[in-house]
Short mmCIF file of C-alpha atoms and ligand atoms in Angstrom, two decimals:
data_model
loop_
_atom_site.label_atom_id
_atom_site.label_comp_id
_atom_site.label_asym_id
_atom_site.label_seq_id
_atom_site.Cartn_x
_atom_site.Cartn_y
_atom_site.Cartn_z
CA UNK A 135 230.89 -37.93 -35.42
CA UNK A 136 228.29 -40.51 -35.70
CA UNK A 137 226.23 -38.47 -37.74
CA UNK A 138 228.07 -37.67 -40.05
CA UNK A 139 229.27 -41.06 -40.65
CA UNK A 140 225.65 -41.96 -41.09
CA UNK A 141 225.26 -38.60 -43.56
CA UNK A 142 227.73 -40.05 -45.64
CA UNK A 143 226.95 -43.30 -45.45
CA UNK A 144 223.47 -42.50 -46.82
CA UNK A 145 224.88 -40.42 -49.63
CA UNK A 146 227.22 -43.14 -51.02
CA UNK A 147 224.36 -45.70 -50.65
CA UNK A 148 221.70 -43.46 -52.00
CA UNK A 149 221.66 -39.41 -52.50
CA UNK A 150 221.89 -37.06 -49.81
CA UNK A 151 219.52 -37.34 -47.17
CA UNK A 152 216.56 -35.51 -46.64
CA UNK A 153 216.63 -35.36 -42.85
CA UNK A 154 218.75 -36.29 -39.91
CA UNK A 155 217.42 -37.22 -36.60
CA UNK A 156 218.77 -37.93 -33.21
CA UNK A 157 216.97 -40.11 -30.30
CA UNK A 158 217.98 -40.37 -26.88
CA UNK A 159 218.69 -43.27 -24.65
CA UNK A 160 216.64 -42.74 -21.23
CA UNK A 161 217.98 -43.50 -17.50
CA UNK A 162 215.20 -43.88 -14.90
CA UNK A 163 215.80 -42.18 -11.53
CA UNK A 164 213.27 -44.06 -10.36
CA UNK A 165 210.20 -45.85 -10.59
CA UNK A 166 210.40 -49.31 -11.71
CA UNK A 167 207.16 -51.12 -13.26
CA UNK A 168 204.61 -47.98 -12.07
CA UNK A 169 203.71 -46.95 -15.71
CA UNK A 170 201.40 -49.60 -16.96
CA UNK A 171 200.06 -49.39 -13.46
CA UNK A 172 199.05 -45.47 -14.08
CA UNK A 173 201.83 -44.54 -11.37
CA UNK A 174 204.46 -42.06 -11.58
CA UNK A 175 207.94 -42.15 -12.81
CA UNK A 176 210.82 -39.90 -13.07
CA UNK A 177 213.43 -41.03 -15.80
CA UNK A 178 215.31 -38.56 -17.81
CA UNK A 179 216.72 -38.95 -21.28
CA UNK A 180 220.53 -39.14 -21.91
CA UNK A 181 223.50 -37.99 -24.14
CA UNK A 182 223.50 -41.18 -25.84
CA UNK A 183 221.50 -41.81 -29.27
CA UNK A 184 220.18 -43.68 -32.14
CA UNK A 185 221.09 -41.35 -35.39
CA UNK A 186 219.02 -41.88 -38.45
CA UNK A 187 219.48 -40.39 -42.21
CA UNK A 188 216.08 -41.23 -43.96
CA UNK A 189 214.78 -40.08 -47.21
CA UNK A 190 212.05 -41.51 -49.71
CA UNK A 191 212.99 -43.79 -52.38
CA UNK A 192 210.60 -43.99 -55.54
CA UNK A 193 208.28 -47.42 -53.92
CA UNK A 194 205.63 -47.47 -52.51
CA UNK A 195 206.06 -49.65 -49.57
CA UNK A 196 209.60 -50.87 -50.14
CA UNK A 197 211.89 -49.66 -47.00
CA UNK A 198 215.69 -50.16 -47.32
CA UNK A 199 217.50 -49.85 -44.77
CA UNK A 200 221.82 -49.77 -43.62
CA UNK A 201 222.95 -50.12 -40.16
CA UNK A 202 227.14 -49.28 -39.91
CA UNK A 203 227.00 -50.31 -36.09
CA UNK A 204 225.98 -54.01 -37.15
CA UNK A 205 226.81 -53.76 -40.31
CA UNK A 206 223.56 -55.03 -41.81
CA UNK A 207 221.50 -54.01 -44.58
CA UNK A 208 218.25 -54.98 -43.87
CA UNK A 209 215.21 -54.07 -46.92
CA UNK A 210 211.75 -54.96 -46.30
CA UNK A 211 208.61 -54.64 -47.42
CA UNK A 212 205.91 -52.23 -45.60
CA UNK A 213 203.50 -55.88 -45.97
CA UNK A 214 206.33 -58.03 -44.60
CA UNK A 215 204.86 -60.25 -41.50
CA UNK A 216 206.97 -58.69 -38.30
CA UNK A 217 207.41 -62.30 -37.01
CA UNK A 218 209.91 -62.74 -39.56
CA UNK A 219 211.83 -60.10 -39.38
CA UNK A 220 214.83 -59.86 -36.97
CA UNK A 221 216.68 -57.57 -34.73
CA UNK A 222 216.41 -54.08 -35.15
CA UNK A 223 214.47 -53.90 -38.39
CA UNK A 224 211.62 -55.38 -36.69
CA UNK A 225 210.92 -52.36 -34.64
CA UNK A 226 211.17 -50.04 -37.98
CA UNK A 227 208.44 -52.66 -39.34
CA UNK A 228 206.36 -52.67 -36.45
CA UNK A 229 206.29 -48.89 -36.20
CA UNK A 230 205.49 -48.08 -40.25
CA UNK A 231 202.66 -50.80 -39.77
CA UNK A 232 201.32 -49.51 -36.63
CA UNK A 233 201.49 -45.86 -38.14
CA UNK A 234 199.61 -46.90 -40.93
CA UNK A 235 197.01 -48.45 -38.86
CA UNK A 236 196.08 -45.56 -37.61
CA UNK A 237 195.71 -44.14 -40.92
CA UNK A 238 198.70 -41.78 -41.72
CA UNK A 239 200.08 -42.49 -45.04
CA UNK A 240 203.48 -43.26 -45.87
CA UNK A 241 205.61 -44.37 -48.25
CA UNK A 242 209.58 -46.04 -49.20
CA UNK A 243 212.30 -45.18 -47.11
CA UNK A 244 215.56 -45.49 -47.43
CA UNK A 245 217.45 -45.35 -43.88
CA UNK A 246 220.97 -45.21 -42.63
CA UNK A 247 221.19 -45.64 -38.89
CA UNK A 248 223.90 -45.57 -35.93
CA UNK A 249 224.02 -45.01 -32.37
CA UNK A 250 226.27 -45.38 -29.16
CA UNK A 251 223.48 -46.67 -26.42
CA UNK A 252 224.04 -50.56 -25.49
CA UNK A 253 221.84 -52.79 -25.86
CA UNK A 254 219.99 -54.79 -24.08
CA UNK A 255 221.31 -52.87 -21.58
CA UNK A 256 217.73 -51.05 -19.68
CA UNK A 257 219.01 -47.84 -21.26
CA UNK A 258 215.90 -47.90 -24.16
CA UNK A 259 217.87 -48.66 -27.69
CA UNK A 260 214.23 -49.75 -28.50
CA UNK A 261 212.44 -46.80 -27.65
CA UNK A 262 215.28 -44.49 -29.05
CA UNK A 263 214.92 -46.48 -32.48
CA UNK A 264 210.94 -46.60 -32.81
CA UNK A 265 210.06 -42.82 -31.32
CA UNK A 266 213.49 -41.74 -34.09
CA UNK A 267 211.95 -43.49 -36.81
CA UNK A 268 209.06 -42.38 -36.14
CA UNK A 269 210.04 -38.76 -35.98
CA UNK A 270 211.87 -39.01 -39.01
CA UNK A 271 208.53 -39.73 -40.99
CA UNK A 272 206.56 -37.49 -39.92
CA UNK A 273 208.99 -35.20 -40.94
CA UNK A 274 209.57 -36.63 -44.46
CA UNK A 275 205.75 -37.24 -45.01
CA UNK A 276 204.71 -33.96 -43.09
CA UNK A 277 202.28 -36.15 -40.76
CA UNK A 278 200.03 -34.46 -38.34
CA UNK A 279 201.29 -36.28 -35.40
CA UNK A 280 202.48 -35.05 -32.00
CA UNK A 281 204.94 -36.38 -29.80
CA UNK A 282 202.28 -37.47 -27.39
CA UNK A 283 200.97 -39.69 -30.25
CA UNK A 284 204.17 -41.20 -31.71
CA UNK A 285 204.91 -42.07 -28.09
CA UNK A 286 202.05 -43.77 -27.72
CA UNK A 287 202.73 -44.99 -31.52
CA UNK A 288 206.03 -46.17 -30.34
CA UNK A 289 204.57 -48.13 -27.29
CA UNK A 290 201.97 -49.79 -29.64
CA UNK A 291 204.87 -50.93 -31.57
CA UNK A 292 206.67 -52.90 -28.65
CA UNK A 293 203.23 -54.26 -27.83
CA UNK A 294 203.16 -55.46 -31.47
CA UNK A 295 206.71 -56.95 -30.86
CA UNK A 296 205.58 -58.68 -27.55
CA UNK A 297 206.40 -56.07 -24.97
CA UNK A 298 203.43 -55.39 -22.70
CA UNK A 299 205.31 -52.07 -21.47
CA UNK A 300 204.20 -48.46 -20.52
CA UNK A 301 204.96 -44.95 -21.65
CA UNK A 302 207.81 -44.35 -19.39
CA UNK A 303 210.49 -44.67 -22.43
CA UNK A 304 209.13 -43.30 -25.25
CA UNK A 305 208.19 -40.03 -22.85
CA UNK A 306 211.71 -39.43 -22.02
CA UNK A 307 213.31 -40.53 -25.39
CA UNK A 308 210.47 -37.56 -26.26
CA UNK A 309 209.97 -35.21 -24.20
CA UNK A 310 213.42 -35.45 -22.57
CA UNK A 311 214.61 -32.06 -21.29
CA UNK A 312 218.96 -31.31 -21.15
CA UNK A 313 219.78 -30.89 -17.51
CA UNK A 314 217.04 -32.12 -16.20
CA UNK A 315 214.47 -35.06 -14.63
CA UNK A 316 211.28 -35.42 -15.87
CA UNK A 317 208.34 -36.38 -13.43
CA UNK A 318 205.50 -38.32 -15.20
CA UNK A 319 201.93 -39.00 -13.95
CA UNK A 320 201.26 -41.89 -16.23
CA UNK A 321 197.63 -41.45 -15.55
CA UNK A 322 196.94 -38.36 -17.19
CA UNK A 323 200.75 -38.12 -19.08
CA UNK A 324 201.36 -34.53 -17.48
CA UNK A 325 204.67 -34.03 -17.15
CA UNK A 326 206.66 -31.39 -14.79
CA UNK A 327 210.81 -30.68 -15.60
CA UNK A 328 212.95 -31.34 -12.40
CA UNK A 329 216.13 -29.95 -12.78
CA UNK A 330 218.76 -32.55 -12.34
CA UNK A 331 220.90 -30.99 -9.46
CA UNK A 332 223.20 -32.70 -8.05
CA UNK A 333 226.17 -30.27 -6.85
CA UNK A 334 229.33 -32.37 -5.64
CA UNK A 335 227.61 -35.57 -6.94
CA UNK A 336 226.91 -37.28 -10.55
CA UNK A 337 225.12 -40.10 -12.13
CA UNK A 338 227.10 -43.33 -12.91
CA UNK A 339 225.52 -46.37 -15.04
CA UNK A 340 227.04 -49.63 -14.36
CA UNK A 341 226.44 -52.10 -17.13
CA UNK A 342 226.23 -55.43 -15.41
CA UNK A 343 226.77 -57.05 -19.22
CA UNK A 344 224.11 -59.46 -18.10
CA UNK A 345 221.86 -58.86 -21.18
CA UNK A 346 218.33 -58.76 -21.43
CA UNK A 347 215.58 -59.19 -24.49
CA UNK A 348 212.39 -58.23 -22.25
CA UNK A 349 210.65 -59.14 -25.10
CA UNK A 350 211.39 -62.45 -25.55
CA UNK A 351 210.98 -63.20 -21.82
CA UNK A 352 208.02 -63.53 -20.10
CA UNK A 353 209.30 -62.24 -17.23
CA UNK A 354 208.19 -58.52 -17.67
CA UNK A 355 204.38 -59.34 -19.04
CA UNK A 356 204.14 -62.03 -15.94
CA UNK A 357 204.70 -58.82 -13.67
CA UNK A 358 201.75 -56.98 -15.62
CA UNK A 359 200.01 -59.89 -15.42
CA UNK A 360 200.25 -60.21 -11.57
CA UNK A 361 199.32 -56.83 -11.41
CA UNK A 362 196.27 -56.55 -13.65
CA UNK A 363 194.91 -59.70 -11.27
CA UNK A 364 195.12 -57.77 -8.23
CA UNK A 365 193.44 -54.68 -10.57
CA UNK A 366 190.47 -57.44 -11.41
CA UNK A 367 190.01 -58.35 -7.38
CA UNK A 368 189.83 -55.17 -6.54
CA UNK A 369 187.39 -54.20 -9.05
CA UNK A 370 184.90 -56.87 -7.93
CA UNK A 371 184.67 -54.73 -5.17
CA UNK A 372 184.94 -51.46 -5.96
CA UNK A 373 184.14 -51.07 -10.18
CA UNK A 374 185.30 -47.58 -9.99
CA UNK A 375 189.31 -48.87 -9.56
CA UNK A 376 190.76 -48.93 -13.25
CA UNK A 377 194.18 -49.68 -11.89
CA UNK A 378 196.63 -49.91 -8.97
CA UNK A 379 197.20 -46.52 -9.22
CA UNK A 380 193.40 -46.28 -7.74
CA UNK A 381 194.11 -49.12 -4.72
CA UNK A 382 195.31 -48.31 -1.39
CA UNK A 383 197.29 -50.04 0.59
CA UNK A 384 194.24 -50.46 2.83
CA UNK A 385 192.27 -51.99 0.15
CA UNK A 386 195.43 -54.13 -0.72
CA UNK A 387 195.30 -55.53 2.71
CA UNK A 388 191.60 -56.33 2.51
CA UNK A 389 192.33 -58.07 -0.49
CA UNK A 390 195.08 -60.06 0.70
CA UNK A 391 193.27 -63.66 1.21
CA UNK A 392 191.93 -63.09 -2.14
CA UNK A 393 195.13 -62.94 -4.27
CA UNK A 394 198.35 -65.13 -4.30
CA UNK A 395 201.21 -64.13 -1.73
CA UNK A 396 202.92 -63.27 -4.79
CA UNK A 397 200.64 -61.08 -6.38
CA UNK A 398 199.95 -59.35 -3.47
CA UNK A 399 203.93 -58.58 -2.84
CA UNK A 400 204.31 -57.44 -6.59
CA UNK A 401 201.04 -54.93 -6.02
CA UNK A 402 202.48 -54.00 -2.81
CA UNK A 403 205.83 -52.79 -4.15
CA UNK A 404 204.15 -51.04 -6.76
CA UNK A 405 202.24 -48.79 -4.70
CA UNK A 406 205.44 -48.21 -2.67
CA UNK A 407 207.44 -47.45 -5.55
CA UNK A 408 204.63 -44.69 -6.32
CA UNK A 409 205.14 -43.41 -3.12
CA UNK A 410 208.74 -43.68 -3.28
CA UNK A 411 208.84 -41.61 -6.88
CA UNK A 412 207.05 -38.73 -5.33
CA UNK A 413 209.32 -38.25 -2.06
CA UNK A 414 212.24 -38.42 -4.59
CA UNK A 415 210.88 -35.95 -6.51
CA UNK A 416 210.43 -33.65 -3.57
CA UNK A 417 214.34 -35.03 -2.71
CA UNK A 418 215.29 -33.84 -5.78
CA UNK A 419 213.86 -30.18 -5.84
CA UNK A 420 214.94 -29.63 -2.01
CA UNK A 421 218.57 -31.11 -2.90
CA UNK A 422 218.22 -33.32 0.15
CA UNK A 423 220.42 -36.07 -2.27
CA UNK A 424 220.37 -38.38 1.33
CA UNK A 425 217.09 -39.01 0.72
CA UNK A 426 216.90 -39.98 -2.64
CA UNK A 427 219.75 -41.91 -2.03
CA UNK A 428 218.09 -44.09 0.50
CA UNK A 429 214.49 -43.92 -1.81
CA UNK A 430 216.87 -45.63 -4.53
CA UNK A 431 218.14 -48.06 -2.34
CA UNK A 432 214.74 -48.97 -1.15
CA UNK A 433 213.74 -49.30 -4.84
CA UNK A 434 216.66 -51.74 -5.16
CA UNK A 435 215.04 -53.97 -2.18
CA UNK A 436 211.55 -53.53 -3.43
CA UNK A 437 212.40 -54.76 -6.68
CA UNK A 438 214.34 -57.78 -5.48
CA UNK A 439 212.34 -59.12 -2.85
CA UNK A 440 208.59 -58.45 -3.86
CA UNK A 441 208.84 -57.38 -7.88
CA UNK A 442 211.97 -60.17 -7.90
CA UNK A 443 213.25 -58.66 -11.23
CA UNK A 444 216.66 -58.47 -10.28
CA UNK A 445 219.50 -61.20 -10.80
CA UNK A 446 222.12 -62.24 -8.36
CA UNK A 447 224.71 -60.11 -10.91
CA UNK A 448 223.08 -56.89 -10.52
CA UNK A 449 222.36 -57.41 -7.00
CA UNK A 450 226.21 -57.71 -6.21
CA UNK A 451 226.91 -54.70 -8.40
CA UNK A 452 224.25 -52.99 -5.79
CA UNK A 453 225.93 -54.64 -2.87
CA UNK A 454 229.19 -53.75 -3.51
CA UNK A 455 228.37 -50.00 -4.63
CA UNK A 456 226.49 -49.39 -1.18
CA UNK A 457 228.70 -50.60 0.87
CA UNK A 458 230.73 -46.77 -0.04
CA UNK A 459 229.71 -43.81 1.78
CA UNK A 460 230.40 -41.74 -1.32
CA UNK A 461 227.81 -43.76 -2.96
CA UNK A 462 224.30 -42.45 -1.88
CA UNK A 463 222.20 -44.78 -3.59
CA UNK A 464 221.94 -47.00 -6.65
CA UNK A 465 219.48 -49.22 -7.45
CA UNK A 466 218.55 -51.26 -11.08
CA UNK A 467 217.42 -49.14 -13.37
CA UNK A 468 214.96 -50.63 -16.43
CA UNK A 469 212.54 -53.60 -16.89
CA UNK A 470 215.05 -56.03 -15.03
CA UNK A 471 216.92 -59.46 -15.50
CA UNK A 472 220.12 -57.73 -16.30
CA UNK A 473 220.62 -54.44 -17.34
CA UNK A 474 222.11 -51.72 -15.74
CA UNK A 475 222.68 -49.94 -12.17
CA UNK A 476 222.20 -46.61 -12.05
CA UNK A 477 224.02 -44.65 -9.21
CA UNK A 478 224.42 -41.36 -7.04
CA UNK A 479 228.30 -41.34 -6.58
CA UNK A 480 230.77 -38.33 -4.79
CA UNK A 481 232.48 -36.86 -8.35
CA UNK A 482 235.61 -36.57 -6.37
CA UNK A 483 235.66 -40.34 -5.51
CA UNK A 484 234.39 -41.68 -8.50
CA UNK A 485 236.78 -42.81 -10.36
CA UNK A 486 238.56 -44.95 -8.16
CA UNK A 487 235.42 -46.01 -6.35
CA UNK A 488 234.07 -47.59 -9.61
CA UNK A 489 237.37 -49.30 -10.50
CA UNK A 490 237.21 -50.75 -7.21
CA UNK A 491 233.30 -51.99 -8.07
CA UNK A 492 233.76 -53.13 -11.04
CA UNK A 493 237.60 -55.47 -10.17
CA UNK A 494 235.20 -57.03 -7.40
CA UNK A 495 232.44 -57.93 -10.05
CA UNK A 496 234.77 -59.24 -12.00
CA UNK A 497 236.78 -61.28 -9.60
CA UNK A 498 233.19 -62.72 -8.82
CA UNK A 499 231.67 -62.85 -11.93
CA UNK A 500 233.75 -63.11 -14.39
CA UNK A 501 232.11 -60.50 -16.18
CA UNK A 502 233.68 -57.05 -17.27
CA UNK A 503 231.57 -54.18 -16.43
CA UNK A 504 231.28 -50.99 -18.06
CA UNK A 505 230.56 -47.82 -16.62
CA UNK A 506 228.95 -44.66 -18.32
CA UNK A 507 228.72 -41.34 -17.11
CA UNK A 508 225.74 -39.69 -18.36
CA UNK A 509 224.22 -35.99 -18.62
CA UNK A 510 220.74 -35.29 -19.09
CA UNK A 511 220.09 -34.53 -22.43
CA UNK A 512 217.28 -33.26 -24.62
CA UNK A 513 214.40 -35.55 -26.44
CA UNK A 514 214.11 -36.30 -29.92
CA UNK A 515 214.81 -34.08 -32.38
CA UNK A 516 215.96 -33.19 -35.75
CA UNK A 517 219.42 -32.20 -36.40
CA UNK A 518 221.83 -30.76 -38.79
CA UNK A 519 225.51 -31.68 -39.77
C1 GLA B 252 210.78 -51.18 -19.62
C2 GLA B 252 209.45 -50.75 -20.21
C3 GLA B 252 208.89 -49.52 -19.49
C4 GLA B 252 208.88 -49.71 -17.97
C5 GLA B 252 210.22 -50.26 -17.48
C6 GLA B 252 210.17 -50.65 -16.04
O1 GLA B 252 211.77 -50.22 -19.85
O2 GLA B 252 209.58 -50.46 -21.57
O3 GLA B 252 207.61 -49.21 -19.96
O4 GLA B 252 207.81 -50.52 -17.57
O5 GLA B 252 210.65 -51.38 -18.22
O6 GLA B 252 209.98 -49.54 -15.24
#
């Protein structure tokens, strides 16, 4: 439906378009704040998406560009300064720049774009949009680029934006497979389909509504911060460590009177979390959903008390969803301070077990939250109407 609103769109604004392409949302499983640490995590992407209609228009560098969902039309200019650019159109900037820095030549766009994931929300609009864009033009200027590269395109382009973040997003947005988990070593990006099984259970998103710009807040690059300090101690001992994915929690201990409690904490939950991603994975091949249930859980309590990226909203949507025996888990899902839950939840219960979560978040609150059920979808691709 979307895209073909979009299709349209583009026609009556321009000429038909030359390609459609559709981007996925991403959920994480789990694995919070391991992938600029070189750990492992195990996110999937979604059935939700960011749908673009590009073609060329006759500049050379002018980009114009229609959004129905905010109903904005934002042009620019391929040597526009990014800092003065706003919402959405600055990732499209940032990623044309980026992509010309590293020497691939483009040219005018003209761009109609839509999509149904929130925002703000820890679901990955951001990634969705750049690794889409992207996409689309290397399609319309036949660039030699491979996914591996526009993700890492895509991450340069939050870094540009002020988002110190890893590869986790723009991997599943990606390399997303339908049905299915995917388990990334962030170290050397290899990547192994887990097929998302789940039998007489499914995956519920809780949108807490408490919204998030992680990169406008320093509380994500602080946490990368805290972590590449530990990474510099521990190199001053050992100059073969390159990051915490090479530190053990041995050699975290030794270090311990030479870092801040806090540091040491935030390094400490990372290299549980690590831990944590690989038993899940194993969880989630044996079908042994208990145990991922309680790894998500512990997640949830690693990230609140030690990473402390969790707010007292989202904790009380995690409080009030555990407290259900047909809910095996949950746990925040996403860079944190808002955001989303994501959670293992009896089908046959679900319903009525969610109403009853979200009325008592409310009552509390006074926030509404929403609730999506979501499906493992496929990654980035081009589509047809
Ligand atoms: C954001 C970042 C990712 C990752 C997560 C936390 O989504 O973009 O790279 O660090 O937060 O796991």
């Amino acid at each position: 439906m979307l895209l073909q609103q979009i299709a349209q769109r583009y026609t009556q604004l321009f000429q038909p378009p030359t390609v459609l392409v559709q981007a996925p949302g991403r959920i994480n499983i789990i694995g919070e704040h391991t992938d600029y640490n070189d750990g492992w995590v195990m996110p999937a992407a979604i059935d939700k998406h960011i749908y673009f209609a590009l073609g060329k228009n006759d500049s050379p560098t002018r980009f114009e560009f229609y959004s129905p969902q905010f109903d904005q039309r934002i042009d620019f200019d391929l040597n526009d300064a990014v800092e003065n650019m706003s919402s959405w159109a600055k990732y499209l900037l940032a990623a044309a720049q980026e992509l010309q820095a590293r020497g691939h030549h483009i040219e005018g766009v003209s761009g109609v774009l839509s999509g149904d994931i929130p925002v703000g929300a820890g679901l990955s609009s951001s990634a969705a949009l750049c690794c889409g864009f992207l996409y689309g033009l290397k399609e319309l200027f036949d660039l030699a680029i491979s996914r591996k590269e526009i993700a890492h395109i895509g991450q340069a382009t939050e870094h540009r934006i002020g988002l110190n973040c890893g590869l986790m997003d723009q991997y599943a947005s990606l390399f997303g497979v339908k049905d299915s988990a995917i388990l990334l070593d962030c170290k050397n990006l290899e990547t192994q389909t887990i097929p998302l099984q789940l039998g007489e259970y499914e995956l519920y998103i809780i949108n807490s509504n408490v919204k998030h710009e992680l990169a406008a807040d320093s509380g994500y690059n602080e946490r990368r911060a805290s972590c590449e300090r530990v990474v510099a101690a521990a190199q001053a001992l050992d100059t073969n460590i390159q990051s915490l994915r090479d530190v053990s929690m041995d050699m975290l201990e030794g270090l311990a009177d030479d870092i801040v409690m806090r540091d040491y904490k935030r390094a400490r939950y990372v290299l549980h979390e690590n831990e944590r991603v690989l038993s899940a994975s194993k969880a989630l091949q044996e079908g042994d959903l208990e145990t991922l249930g309680k790894l998500l859980l512990a997640s949830h309590k690693g990230m609140r008390e030690e990473y402390q990226i969790t707010v007292p909203e989202i904790d009380l949507l995690v409080d009030l969803a555990r407290s259900n025996p047909e809910i095996l888990g949950c746990r925040m899902m996403g860079g944190g301070f808002g955001g989303c839950t994501i959670n293992i939840i009896e089908k046959a219960r679900a319903t009525r077990t969610l109403g009853k979560i979200t009325a008592a978040y409310q009552l509390e609150t006074g926030l509404k939250a929403e609730v999506y059920k979501v499906q493992a979808g496929d990654g980035v691709r081009v589509v047809s109407l």
